PDB file of C-alpha atoms in Angstrom:
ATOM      1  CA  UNK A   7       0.000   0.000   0.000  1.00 78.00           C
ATOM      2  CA  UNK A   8       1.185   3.386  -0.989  1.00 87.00           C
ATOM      3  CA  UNK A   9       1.476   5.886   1.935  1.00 89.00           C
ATOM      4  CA  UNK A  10       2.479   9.083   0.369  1.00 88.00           C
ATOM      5  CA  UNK A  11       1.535   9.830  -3.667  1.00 92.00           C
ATOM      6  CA  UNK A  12       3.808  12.422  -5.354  1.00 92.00           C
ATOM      7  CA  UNK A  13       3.247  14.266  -7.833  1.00 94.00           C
ATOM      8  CA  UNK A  14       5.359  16.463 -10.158  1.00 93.00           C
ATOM      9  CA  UNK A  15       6.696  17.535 -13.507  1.00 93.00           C
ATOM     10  CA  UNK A  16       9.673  17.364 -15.869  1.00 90.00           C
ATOM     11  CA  UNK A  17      12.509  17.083 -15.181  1.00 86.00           C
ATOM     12  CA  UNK A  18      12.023  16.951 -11.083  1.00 87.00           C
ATOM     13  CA  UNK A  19      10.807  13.186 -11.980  1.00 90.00           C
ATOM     14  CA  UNK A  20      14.537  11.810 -12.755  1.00 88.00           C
ATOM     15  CA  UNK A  21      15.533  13.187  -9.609  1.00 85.00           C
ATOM     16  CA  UNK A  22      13.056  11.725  -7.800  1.00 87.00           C
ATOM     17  CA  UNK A  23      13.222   8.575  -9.313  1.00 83.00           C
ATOM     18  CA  UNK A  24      17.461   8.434  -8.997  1.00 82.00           C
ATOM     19  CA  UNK A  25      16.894   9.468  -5.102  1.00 83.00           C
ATOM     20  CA  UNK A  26      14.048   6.597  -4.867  1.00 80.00           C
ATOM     21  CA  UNK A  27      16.318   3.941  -6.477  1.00 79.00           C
ATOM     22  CA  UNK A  28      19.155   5.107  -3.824  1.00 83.00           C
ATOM     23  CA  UNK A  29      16.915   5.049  -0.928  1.00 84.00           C
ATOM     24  CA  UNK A  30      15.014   2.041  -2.135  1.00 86.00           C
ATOM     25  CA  UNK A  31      11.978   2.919  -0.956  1.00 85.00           C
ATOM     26  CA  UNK A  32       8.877   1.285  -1.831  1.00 86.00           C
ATOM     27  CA  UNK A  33       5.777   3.037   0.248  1.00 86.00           C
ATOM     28  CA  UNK A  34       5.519   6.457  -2.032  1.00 85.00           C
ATOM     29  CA  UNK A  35       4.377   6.714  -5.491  1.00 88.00           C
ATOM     30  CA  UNK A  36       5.613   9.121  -8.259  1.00 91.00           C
ATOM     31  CA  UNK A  37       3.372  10.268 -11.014  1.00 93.00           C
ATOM     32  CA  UNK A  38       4.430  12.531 -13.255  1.00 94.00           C
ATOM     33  CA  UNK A  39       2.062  14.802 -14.803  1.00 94.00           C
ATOM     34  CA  UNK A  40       2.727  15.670 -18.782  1.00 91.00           C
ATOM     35  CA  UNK A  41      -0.781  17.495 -19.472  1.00 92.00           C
ATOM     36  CA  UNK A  42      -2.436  20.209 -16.905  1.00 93.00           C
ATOM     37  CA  UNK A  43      -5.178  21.239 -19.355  1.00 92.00           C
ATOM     38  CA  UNK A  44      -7.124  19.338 -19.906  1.00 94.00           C
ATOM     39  CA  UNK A  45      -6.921  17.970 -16.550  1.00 94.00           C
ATOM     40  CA  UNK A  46      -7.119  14.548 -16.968  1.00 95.00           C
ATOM     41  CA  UNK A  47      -9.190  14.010 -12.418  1.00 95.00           C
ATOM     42  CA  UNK A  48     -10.293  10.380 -14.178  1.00 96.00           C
ATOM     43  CA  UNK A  49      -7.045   9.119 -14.711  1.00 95.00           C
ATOM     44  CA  UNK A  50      -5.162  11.070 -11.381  1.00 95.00           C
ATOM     45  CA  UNK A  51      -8.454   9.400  -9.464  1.00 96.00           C
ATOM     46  CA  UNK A  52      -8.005   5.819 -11.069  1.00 95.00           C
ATOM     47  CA  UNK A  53      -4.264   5.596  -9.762  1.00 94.00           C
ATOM     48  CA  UNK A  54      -4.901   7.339  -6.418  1.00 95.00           C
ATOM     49  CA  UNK A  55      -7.371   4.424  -6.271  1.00 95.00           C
ATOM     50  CA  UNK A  56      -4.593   1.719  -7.490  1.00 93.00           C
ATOM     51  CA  UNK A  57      -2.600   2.918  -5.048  1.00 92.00           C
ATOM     52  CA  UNK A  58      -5.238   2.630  -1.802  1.00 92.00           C
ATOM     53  CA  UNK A  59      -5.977   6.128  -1.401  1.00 92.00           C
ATOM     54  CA  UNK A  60      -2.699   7.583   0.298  1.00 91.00           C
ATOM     55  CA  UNK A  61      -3.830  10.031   2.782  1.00 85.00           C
ATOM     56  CA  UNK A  62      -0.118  12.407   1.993  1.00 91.00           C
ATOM     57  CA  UNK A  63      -0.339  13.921  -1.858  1.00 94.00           C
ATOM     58  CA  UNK A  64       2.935  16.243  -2.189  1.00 93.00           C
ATOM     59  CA  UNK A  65       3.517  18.526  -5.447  1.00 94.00           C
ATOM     60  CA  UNK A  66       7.018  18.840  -6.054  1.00 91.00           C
ATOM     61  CA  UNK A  67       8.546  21.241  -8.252  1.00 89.00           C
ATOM     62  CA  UNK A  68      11.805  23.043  -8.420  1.00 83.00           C
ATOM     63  CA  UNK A  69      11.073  26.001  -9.638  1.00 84.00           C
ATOM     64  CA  UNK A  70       9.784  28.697  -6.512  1.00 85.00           C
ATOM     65  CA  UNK A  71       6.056  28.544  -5.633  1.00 89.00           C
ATOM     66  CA  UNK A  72       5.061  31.440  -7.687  1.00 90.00           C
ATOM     67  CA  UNK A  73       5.865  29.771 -10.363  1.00 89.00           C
ATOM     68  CA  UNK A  74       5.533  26.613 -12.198  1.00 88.00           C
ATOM     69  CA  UNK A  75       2.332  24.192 -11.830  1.00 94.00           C
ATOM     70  CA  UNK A  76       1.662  24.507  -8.627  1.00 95.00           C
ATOM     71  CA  UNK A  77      -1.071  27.452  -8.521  1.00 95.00           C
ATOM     72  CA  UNK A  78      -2.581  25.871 -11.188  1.00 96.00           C
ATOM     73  CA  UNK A  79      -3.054  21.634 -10.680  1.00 96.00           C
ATOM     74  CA  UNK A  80      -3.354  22.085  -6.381  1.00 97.00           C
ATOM     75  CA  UNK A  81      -6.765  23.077  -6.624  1.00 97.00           C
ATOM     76  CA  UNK A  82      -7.206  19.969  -9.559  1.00 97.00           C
ATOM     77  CA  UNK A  83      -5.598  18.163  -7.109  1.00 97.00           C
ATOM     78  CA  UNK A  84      -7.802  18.480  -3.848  1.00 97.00           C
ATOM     79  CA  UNK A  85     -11.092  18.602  -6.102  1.00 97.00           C
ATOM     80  CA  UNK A  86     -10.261  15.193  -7.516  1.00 97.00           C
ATOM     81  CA  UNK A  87      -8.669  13.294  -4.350  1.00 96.00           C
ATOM     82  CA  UNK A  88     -10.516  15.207  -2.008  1.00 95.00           C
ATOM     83  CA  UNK A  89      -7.238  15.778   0.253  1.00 94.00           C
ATOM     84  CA  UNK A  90      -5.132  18.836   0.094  1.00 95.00           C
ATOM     85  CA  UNK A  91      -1.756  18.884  -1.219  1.00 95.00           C
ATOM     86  CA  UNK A  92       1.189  19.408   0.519  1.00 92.00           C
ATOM     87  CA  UNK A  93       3.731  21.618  -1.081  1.00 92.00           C
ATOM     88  CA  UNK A  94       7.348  20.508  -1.521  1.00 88.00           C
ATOM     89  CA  UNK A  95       9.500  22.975  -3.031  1.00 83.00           C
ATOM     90  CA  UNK A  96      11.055  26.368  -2.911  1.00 80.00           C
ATOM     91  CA  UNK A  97       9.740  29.893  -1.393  1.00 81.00           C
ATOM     92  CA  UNK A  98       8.578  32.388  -3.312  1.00 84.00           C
ATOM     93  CA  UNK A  99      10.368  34.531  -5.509  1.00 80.00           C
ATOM     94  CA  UNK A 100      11.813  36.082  -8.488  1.00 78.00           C
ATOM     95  CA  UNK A 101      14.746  33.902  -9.535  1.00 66.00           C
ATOM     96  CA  UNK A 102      13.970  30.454 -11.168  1.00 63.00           C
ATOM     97  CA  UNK A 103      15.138  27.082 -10.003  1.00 52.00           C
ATOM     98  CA  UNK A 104      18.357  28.044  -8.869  1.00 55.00           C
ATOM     99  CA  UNK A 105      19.254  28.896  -5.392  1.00 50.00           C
ATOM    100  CA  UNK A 106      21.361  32.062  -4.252  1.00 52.00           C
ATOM    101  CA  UNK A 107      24.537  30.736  -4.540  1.00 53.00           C
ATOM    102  CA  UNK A 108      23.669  29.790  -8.750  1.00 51.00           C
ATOM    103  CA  UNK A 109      23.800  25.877  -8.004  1.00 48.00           C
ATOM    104  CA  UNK A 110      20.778  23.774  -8.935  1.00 49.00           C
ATOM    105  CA  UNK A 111      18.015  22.499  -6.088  1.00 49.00           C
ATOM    106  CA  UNK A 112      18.393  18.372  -6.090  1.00 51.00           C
ATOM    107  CA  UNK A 113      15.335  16.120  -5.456  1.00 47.00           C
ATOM    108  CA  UNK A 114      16.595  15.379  -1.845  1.00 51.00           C
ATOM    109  CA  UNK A 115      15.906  18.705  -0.199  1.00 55.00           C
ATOM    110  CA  UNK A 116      11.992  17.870  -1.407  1.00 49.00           C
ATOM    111  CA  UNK A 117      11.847  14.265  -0.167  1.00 52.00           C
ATOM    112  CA  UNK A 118      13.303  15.442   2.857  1.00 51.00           C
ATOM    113  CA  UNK A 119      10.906  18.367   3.053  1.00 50.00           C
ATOM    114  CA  UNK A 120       8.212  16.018   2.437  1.00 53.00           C
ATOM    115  CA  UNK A 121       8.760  13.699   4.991  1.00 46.00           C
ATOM    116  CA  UNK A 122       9.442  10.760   2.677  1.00 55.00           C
ATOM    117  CA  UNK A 123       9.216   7.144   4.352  1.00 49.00           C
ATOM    118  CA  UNK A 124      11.909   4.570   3.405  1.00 44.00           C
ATOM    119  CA  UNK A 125       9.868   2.250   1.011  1.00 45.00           C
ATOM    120  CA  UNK A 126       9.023   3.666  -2.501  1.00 45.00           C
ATOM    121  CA  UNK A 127       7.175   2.872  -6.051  1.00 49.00           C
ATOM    122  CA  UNK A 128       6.821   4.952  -8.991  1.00 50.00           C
ATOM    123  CA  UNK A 129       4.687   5.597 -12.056  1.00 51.00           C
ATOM    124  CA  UNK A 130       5.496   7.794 -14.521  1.00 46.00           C
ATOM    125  CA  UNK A 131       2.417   8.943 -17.153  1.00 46.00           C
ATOM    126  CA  UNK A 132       2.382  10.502 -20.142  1.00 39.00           C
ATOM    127  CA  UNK A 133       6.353  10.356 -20.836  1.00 33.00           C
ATOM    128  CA  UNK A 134       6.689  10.139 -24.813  1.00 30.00           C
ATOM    129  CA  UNK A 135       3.695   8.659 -25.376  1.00 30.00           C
ATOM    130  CA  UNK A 136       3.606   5.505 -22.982  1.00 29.00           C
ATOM    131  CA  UNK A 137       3.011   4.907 -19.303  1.00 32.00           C
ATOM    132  CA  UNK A 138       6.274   3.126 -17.668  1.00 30.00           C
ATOM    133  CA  UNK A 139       5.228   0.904 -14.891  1.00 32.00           C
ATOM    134  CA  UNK A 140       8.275   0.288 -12.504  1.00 32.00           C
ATOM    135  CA  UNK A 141       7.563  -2.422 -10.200  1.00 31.00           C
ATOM    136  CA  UNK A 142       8.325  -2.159  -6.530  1.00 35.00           C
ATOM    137  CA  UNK A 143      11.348  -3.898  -6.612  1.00 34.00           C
ATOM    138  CA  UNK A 144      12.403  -1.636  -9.906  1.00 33.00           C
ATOM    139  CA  UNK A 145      12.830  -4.516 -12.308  1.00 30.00           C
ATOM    140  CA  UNK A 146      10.259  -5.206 -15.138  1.00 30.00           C
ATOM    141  CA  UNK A 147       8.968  -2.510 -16.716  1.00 30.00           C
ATOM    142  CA  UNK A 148       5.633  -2.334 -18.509  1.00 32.00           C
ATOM    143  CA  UNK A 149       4.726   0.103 -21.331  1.00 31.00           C
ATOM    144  CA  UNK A 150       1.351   0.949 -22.431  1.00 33.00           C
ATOM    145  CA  UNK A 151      -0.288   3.654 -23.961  1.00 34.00           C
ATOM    146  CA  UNK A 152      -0.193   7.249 -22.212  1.00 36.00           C
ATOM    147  CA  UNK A 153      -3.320   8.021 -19.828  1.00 37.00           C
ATOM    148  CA  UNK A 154      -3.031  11.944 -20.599  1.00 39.00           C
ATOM    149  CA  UNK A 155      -2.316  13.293 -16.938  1.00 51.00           C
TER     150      UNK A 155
END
């Protein structure tokens, strides 16, 4: 059973996915969403339901909070799942994803900002067409057409 369902978009996903694969952790669940309009609440619904309803959905983005998706798919979010979102990303502001000092923001600050458990699955939707399945364990790898989120 899934405990915590993330959510983000572009690139942020690899970085998730390298951290999960580090930290082998099989009790959260990445989607990656590829379309915000239309909003695709069917498909987000369906897999929130595949995954037992995790009470924790986190948006993670690297870009600051002003910017990005996240003003746009949180509301999507809590009017499909019917759970608000939890923010995981940076403050506010006028520069994009860098921080101060110029270097990029990595994944980890997020997951750690989420509160990420040990255990970890992911799902990515709407990459190039397919959906790519990862198992728990990371091996096989099923691909089927894209659902649109």
């Amino acid at each position: 059973k899934t405990e915590r369902l993330l959510l983000c978009s572009g690139k942020v996903y690899f970085e998730l996915e390298a951290e999960r694969a580090q930290r082998k952790d099989t009790a959260t669940t990445i989607v990656r969403v590829e379309q915000f309009y239309p909003f695709d609440a069917a498909t987000l619904a369906r897999l929130h339901d595949q995954y037992g309803e995790p009470r924790k959905v986190v948006w993670v983005q690297d870009q600051p909070r002003n910017m990005g998706g996240w003003s746009f798919i949180a509301p999507l979010i809590e009017e499909t799942l019917k759970v608000r979102p939890v923010y995981a990303g940076r403050d506010a502001g006028a520069a994009g994803a860098l921080r101060p000092g110029g270097q990029p923001l990595g994944a980890v600050r997020y997951l750690l900002a989420a509160g990420l458990g040990r255990r970890f699955r992911s799902v990515a939707v709407g990459v190039s067409g397919a959906c790519i399945n990862a198992d728990p364990a990371g091996a096989a790898l099923d691909r089927r057409p894209a659902h649109g989120l």
